mmCIF file of C-alpha atoms and ligand atoms in Angstrom:
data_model
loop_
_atom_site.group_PDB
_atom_site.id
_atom_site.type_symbol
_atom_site.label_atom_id
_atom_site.label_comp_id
_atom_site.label_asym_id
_atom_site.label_seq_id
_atom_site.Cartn_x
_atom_site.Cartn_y
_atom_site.Cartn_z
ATOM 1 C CA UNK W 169 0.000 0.000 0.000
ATOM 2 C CA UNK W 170 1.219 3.610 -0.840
ATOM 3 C CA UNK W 171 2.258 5.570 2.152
ATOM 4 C CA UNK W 172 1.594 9.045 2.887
ATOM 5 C CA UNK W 173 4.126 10.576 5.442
ATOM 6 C CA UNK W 174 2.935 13.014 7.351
ATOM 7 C CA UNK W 175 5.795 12.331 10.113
ATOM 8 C CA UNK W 176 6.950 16.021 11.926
ATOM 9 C CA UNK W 177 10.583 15.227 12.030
ATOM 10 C CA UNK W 178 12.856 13.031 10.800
ATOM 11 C CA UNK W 179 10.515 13.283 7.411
ATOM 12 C CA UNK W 180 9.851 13.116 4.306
ATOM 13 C CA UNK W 181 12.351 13.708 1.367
ATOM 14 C CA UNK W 182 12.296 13.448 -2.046
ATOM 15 C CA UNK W 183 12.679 10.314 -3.479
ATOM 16 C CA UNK W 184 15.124 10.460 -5.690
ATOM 17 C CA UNK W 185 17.554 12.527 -2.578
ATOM 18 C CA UNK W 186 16.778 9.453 -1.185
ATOM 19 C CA UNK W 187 17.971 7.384 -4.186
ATOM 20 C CA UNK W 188 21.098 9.202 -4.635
ATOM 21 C CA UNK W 189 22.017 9.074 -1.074
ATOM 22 C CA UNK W 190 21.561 5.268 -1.191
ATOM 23 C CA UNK W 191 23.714 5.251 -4.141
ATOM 24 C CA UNK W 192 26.453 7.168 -2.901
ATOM 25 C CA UNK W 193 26.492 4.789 0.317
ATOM 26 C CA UNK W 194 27.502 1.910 -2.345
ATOM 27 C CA UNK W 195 29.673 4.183 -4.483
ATOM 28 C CA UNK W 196 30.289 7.495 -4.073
ATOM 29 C CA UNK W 197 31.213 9.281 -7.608
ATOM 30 C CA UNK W 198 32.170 5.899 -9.336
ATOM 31 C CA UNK W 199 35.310 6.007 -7.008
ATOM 32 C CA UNK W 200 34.682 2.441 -5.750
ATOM 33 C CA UNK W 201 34.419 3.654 -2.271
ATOM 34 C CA UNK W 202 31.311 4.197 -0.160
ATOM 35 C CA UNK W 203 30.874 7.856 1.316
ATOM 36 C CA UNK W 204 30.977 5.925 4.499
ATOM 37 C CA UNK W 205 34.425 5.355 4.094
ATOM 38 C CA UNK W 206 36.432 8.383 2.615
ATOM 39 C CA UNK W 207 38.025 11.064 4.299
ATOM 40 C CA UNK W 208 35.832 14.318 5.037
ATOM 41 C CA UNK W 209 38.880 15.838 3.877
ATOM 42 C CA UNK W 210 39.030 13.788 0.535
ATOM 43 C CA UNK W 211 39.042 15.795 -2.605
ATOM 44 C CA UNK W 212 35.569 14.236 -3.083
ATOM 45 C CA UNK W 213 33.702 15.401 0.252
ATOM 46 C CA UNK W 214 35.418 19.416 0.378
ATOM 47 C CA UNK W 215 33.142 20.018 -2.878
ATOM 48 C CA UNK W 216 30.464 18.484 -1.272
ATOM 49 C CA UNK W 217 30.479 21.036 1.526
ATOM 50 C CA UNK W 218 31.180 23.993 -1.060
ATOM 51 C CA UNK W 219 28.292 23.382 -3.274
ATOM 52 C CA UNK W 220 25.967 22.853 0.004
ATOM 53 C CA UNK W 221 27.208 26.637 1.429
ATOM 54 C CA UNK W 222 26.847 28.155 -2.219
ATOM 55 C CA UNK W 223 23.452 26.463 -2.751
ATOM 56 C CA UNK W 224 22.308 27.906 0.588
ATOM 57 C CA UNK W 225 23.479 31.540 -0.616
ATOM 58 C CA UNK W 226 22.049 31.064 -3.722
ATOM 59 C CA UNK W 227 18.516 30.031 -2.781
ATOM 60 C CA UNK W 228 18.086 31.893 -0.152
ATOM 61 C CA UNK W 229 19.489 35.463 -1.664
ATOM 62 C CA UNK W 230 21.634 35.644 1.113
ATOM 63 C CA UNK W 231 24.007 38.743 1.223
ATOM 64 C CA UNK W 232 27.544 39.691 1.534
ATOM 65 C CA UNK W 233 28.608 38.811 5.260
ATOM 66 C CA UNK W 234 27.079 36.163 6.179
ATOM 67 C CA UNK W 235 28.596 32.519 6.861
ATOM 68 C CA UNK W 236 26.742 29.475 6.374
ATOM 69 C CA UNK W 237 28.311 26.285 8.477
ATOM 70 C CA UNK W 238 27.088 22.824 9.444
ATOM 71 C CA UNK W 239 27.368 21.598 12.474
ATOM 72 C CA UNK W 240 25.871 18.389 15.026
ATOM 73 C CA UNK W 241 23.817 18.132 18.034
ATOM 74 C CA UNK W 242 21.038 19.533 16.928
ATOM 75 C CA UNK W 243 18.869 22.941 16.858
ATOM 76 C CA UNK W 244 19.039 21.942 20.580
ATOM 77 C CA UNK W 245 22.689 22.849 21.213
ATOM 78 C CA UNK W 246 21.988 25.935 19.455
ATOM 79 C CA UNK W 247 19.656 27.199 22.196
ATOM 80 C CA UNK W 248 22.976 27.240 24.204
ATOM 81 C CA UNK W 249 25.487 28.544 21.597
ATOM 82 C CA UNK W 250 23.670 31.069 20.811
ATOM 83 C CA UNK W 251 23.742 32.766 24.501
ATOM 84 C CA UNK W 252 27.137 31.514 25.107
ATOM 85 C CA UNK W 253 28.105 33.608 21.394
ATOM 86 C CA UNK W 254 25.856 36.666 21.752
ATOM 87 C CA UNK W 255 24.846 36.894 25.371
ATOM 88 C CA UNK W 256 26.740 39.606 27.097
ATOM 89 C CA UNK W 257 23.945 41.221 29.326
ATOM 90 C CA UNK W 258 20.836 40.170 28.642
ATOM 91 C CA UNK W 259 18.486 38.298 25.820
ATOM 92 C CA UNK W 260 14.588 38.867 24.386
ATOM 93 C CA UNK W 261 12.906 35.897 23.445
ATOM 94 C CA UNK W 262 9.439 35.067 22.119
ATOM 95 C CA UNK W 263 7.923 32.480 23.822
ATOM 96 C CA UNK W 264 5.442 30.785 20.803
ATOM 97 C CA UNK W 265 5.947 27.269 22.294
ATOM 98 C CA UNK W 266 8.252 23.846 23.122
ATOM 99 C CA UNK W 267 11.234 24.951 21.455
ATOM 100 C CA UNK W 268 10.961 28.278 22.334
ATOM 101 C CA UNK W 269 10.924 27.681 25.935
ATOM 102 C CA UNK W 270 13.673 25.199 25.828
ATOM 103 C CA UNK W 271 15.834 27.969 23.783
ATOM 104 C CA UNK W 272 14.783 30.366 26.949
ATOM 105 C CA UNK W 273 15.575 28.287 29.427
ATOM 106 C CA UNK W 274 19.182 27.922 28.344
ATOM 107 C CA UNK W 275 19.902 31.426 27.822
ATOM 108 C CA UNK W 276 19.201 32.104 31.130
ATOM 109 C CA UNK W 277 22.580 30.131 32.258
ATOM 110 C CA UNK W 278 24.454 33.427 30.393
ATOM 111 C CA UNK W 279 22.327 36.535 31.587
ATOM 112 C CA UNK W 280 19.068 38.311 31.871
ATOM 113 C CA UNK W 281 16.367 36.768 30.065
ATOM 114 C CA UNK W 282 13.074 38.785 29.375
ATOM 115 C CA UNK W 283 10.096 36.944 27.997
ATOM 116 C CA UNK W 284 8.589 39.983 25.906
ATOM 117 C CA UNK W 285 5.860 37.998 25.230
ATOM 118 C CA UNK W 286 3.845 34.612 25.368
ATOM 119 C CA UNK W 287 0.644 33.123 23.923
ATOM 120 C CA UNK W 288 1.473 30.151 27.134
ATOM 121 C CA UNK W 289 -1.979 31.243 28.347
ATOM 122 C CA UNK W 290 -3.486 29.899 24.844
ATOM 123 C CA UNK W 291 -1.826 27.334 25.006
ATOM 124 C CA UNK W 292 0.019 28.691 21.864
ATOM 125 C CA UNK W 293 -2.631 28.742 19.630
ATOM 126 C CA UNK W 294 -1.489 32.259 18.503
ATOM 127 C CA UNK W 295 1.578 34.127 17.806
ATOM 128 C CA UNK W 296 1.369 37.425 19.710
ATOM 129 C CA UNK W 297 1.594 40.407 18.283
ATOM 130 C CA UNK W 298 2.382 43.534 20.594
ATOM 131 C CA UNK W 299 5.252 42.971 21.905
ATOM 132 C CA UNK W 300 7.980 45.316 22.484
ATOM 133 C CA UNK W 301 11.786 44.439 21.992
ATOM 134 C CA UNK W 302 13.920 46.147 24.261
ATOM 135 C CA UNK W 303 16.748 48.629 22.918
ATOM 136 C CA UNK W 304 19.377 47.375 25.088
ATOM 137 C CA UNK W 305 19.108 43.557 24.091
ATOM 138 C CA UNK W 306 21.993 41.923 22.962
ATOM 139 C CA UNK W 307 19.568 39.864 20.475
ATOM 140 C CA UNK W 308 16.198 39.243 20.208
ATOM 141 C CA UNK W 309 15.211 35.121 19.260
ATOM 142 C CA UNK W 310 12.209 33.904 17.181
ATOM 143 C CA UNK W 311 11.327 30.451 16.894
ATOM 144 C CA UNK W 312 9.398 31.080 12.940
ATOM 145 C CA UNK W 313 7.547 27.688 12.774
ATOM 146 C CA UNK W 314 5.858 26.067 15.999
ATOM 147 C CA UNK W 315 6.115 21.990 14.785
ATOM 148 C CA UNK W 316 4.010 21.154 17.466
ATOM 149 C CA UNK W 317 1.335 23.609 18.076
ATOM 150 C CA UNK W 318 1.110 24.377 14.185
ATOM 151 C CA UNK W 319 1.502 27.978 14.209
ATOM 152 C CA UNK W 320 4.098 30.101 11.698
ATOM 153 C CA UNK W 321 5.352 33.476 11.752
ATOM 154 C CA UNK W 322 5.428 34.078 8.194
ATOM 155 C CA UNK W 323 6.980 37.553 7.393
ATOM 156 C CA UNK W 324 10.079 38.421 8.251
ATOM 157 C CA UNK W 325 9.928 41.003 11.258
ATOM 158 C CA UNK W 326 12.164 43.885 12.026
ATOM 159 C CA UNK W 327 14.010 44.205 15.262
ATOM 160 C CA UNK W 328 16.192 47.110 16.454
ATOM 161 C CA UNK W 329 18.752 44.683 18.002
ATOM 162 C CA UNK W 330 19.974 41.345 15.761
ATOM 163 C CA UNK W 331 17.734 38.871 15.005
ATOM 164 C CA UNK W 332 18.033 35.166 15.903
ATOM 165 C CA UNK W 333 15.619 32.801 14.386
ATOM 166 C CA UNK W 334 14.967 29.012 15.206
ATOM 167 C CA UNK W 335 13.918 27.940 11.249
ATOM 168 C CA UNK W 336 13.953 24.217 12.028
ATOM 169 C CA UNK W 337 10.621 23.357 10.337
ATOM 170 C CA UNK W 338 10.148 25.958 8.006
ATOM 171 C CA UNK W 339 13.385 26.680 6.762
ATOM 172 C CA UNK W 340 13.917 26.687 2.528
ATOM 173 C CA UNK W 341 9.271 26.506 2.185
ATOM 174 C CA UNK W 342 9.497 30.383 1.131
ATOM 175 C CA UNK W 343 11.435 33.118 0.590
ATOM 176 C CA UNK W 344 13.046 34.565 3.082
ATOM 177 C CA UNK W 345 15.360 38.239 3.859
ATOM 178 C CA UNK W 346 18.081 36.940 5.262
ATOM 179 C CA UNK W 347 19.333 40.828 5.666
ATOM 180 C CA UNK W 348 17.248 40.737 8.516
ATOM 181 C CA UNK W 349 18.242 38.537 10.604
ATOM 182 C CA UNK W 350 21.865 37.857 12.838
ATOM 183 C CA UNK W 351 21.314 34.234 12.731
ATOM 184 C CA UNK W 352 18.649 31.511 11.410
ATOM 185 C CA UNK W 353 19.759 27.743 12.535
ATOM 186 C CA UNK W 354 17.841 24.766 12.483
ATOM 187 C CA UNK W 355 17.851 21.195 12.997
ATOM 188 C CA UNK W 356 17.844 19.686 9.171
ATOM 189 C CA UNK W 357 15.546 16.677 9.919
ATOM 190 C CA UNK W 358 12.320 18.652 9.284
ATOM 191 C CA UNK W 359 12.668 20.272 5.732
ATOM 192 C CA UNK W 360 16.399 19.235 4.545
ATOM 193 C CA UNK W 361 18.525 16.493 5.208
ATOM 194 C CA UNK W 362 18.210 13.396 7.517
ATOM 195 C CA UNK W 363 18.937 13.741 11.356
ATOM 196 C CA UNK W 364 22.435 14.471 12.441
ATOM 197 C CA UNK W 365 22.936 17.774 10.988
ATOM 198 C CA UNK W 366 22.581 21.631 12.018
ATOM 199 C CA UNK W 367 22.440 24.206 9.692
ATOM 200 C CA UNK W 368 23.652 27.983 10.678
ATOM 201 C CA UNK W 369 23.861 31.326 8.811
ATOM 202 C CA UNK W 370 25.719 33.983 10.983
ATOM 203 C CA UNK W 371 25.998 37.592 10.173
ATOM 204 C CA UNK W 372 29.646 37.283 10.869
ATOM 205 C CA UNK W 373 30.076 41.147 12.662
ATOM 206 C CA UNK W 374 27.383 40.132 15.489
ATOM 207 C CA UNK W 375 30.206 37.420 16.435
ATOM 208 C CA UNK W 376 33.612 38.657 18.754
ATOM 209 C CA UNK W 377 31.658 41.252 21.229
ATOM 210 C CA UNK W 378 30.815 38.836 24.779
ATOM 211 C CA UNK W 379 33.886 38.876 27.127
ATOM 212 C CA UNK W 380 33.593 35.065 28.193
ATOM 213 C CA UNK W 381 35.743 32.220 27.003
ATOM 214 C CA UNK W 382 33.727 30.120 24.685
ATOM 215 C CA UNK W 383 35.087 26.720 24.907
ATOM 216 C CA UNK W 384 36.254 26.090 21.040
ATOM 217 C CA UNK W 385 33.818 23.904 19.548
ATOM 218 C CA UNK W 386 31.109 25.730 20.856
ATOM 219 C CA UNK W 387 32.511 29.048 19.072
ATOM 220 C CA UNK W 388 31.009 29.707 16.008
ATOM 221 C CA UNK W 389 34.028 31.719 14.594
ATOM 222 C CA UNK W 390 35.934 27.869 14.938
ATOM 223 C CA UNK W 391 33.549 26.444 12.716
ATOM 224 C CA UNK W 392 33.410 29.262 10.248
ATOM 225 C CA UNK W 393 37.037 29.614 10.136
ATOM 226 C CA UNK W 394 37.448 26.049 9.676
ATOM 227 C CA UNK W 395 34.840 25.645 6.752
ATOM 228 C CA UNK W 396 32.711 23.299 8.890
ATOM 229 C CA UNK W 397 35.765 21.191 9.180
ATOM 230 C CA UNK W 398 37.332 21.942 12.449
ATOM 231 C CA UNK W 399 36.090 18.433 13.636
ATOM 232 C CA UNK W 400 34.287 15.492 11.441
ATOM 233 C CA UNK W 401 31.403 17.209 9.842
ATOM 234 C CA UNK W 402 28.443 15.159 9.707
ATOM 235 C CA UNK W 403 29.128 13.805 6.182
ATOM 236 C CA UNK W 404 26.317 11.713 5.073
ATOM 237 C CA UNK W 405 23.474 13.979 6.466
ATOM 238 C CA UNK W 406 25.143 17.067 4.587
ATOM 239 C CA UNK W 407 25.298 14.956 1.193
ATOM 240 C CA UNK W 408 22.007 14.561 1.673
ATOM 241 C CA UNK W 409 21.245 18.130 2.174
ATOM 242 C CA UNK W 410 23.417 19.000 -0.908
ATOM 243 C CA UNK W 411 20.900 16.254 -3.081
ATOM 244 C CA UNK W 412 18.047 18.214 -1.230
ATOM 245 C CA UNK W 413 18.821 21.878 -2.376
ATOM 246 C CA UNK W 414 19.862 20.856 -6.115
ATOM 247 C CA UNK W 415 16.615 19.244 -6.088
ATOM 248 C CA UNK W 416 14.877 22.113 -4.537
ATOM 249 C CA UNK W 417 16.764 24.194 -7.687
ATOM 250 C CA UNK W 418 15.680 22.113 -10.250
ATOM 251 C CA UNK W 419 11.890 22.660 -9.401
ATOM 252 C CA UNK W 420 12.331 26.183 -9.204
ATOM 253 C CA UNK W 421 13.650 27.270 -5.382
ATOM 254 C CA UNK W 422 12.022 28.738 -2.866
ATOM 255 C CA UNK W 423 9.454 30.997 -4.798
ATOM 256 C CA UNK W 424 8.002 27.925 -6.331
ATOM 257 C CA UNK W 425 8.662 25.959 -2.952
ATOM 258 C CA UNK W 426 6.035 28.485 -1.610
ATOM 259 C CA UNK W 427 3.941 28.452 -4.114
ATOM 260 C CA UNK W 428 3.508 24.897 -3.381
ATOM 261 C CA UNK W 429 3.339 24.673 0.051
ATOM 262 C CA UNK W 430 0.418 27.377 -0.134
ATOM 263 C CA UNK W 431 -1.275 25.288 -1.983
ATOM 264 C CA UNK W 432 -0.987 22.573 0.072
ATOM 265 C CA UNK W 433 -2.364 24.157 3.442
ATOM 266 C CA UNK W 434 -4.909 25.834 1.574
ATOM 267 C CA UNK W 435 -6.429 22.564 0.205
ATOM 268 C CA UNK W 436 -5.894 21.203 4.062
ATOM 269 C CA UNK W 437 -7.219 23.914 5.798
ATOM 270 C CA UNK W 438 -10.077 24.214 3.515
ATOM 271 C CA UNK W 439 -11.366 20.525 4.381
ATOM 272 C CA UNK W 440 -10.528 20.747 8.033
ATOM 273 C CA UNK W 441 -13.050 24.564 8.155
ATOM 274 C CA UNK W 442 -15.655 22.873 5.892
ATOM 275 C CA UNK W 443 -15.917 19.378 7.682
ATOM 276 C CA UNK W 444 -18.795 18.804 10.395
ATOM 277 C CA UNK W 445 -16.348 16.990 12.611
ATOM 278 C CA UNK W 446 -12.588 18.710 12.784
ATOM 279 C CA UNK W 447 -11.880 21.847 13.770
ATOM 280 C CA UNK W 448 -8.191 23.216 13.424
ATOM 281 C CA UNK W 449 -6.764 24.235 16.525
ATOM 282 C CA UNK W 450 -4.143 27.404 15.644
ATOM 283 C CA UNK W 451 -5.770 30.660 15.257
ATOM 284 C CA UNK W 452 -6.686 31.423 11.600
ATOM 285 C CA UNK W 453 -3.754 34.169 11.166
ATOM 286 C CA UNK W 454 -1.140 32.432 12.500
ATOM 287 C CA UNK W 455 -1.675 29.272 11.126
ATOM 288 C CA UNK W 456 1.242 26.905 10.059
ATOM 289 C CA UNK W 457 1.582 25.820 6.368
ATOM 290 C CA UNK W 458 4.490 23.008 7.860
ATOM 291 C CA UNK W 459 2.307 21.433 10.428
ATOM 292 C CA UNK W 460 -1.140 21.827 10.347
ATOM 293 C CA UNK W 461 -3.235 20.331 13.743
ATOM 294 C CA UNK W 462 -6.298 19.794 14.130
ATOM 295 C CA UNK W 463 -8.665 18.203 16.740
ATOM 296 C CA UNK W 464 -12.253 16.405 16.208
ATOM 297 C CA UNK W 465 -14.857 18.800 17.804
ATOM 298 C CA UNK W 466 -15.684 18.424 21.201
ATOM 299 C CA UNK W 467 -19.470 15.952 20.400
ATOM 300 C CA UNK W 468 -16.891 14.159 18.186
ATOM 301 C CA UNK W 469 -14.201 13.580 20.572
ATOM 302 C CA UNK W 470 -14.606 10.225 20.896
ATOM 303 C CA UNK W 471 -13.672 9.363 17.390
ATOM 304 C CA UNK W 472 -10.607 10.259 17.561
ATOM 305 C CA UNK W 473 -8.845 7.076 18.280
ATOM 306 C CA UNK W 474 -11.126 5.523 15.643
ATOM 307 C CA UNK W 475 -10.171 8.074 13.318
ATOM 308 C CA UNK W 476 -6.662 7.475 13.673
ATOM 309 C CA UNK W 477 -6.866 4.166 13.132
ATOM 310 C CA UNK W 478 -8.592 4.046 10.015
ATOM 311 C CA UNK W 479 -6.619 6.506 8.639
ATOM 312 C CA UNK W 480 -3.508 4.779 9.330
ATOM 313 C CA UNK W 481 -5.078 1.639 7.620
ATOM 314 C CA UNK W 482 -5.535 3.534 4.328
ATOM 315 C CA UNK W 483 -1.798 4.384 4.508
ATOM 316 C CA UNK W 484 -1.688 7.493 6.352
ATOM 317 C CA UNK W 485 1.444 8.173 8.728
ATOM 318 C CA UNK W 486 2.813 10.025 11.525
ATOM 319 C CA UNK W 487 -0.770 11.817 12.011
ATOM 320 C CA UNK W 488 -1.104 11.617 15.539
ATOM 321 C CA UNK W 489 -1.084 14.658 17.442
ATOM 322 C CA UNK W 490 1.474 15.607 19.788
ATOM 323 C CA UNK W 491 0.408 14.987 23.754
ATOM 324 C CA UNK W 492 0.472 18.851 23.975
ATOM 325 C CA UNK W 493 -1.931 19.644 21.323
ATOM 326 C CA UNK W 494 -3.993 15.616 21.033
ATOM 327 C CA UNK W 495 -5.843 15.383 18.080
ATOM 328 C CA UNK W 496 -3.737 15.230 14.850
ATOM 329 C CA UNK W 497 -0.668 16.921 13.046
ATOM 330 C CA UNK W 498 -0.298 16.447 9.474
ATOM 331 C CA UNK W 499 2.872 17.803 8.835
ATOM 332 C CA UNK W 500 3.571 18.986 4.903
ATOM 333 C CA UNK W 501 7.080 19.666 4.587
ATOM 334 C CA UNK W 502 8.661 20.337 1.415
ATOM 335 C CA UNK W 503 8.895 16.858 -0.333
ATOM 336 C CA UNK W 504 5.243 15.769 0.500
ATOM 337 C CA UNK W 505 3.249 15.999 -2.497
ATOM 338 C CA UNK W 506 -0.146 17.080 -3.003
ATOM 339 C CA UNK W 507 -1.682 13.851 -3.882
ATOM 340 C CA UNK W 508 -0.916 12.832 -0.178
ATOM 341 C CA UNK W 509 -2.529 16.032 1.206
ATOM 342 C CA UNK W 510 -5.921 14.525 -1.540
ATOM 343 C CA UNK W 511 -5.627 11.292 0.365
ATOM 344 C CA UNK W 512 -5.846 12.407 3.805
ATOM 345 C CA UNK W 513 -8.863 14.512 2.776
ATOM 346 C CA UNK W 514 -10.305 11.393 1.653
ATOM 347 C CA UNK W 515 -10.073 10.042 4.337
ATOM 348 C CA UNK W 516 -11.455 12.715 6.550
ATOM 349 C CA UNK W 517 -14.533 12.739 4.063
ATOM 350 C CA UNK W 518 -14.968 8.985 4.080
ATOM 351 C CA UNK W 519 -14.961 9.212 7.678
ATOM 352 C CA UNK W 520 -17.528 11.883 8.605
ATOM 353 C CA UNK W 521 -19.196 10.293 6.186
ATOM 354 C CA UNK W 522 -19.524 6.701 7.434
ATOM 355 C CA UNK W 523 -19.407 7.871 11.178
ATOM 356 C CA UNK W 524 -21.119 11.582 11.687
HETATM 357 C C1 PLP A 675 12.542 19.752 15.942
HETATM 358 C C2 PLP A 675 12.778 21.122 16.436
HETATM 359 C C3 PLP A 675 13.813 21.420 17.333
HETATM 360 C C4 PLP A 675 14.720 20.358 17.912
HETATM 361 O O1 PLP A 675 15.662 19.990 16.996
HETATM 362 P P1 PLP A 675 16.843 18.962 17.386
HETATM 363 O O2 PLP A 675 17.632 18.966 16.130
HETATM 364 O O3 PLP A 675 16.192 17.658 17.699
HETATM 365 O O4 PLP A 675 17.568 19.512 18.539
HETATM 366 C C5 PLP A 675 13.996 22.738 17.709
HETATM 367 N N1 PLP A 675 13.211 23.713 17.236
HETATM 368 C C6 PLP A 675 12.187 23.469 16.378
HETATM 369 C C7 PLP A 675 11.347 24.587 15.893
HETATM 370 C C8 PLP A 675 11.953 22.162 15.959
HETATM 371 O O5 PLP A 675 10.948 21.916 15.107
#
């Protein structure tokens, strides 16, 4: 049976990234060697990371200035490097959910922290609005898409002091200005590249002004002095991410990306406002095109467990909603195609149909 992944992270790529990467394991470049088993330093793997960093600058648009390196452990670790690079005083942060609060929570190990706002209360349904950054910040962090309350901040917001943004699940699915922002890192297992890879783009002036030591793998001027090759990058997950963007060129980059991924959560959304039985759970303006929840209505609730199982029968996958939200997540990253978006409206309709 055809399956439909709808999984939040690790997820879905593009088949024939996927392909490739499998090929490469075997034989990498018709050298008779696996990419398993070269030397990141190899003549083969250095263009590997080139063409990744000038595929990044090229889709993106992103200016003079900036550094693009790949590191490991995770958008996670970044929540700490980021303080430990920028944090002299004292940090704003956005608290829009999870991963927010985790990125908070670590900063506060390196300074002041103020929470300049927080839809907590909601239970992050929305992204608030009035908020006020203050002047004297060292930086000011964003987290863009909320993976597991389905809500996206989807312009690019100005800030008097630099911008950090956590793009883990939204990252490459529009245009973005880079110009903007001070730093965007992510996680690559949502929209990019399998696990075991970090992506960062530094404006390299916001880097050098905190007086602490920075142990040196957690400095970011190591790794962009060292081309992402101070230690062992993560070489398979970045070949991966390499197969990703020349893929993501070949259809047309991010403006057709977007144009795509609109489409997608408008066909979604659409279903989930017209159906007698789901209701979506984000507020309409703030609502996610990456992960798009949704919960049966409260006379329906005790479908839901039925639901999920017949959905998963007709080939549907990794629709369960997280604990914090219940319900369901569909998440529609990049690589999921439209047909499987179709399907899972299918289903919805053959459901309400047989059971409401
Ligand atoms: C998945 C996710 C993370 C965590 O990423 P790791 O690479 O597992 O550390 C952080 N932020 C957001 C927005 C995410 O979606």
């Amino acid at each position: 049976m055809k399956k439909h992944n709808f999984n939040a992270g690790p997820s879905i790529l593009p088949r024939e990234v996927i392909e490739d990467t499998a090929k490469a394991v075997l034989d990498f470049q018709n050298e008779g060697l696996s990419i398993l088993e070269i030397s990141h330093r190899a003549k083969y793997f250095q263009p590997v990371v080139e063409e990744a960093v000038e595929l990044f600058k090229e889709l993106l648009s992103i200016p003079d200035g900036y550094s693009v390196i790949f590191l490991g452990g995770g958008a996670s670790l970044q929540f700490c490097m980021v303080p430990y690079n920028l944090l002299e005083k004292k940090a704003a942060y956005l608290n829009t959910g999870t991963w927010a609060k985790k990125a908070m929570k670590e900063a506060k190990g390196f300074g002041e922290v103020v929470e300049v706002a927080s839809s907590a209360d909601a239970n992050y349904t929305f992204i608030p609005k009035d908020f006020t950054i203050p002047a004297d910040a060292d930086y000011f962090h964003i987290t863009s898409n909320n993976t597991i309350y389905g809500t996206e901040l989807l312009k690019d917001i100005d800030s008097p002091v630099p911008l950090v943004a956590d793009m883990s699940s939204d990252i490459f699915s529009r245009p973005i200005d880079v110009s903007k922002y001070a730093i965007i890192y992510g996680g690559a297992q949502k929209n990019l590249a399998p696990a075991g890879v970090t992506f960062v783009i530094i404006k390299n002036d916001v880097l050098g002004k905190v007086s602490r030591h920075i142990p040196t793998m957690l400095n970011y001027q190591t790794h962009i002095d060292g081309g992402s090759m101070f230690n062992t990058p993560p070489v398979l997950p970045i070949y991966t991410a390499l197969l990703n963007l020349r893929w993501l060129k070949k259809i047309g980059g991010v403006e057709e990306m977007e144009k795509r991924n609109k489409a997608k959560a408008e066909l979604l959304y659409n279903a989930i406002d017209n159906s007698k039985i789901f209701v979506g759970t984000a507020k309409k303006e703030d609502r996610s095109r990456m992960n798009i929840c949704f919960v049966m209505k409260e006379e329906y609730k005790d479908l839901e467990a039925d639901f999920l199982k017949f959905a998963t029968e007709k080939g549907m996958v990794g629709i369960k909603g997280h604990r914090s939200v219940g319900g369901f997540r569909a998440s529609c990253y990049n690589a999921l195609p439209i047909e499987s978006v179709q399907a899972l409206i299918d289903c919805m309709d053959e459901f309400e149909k047989a059971r409401a």
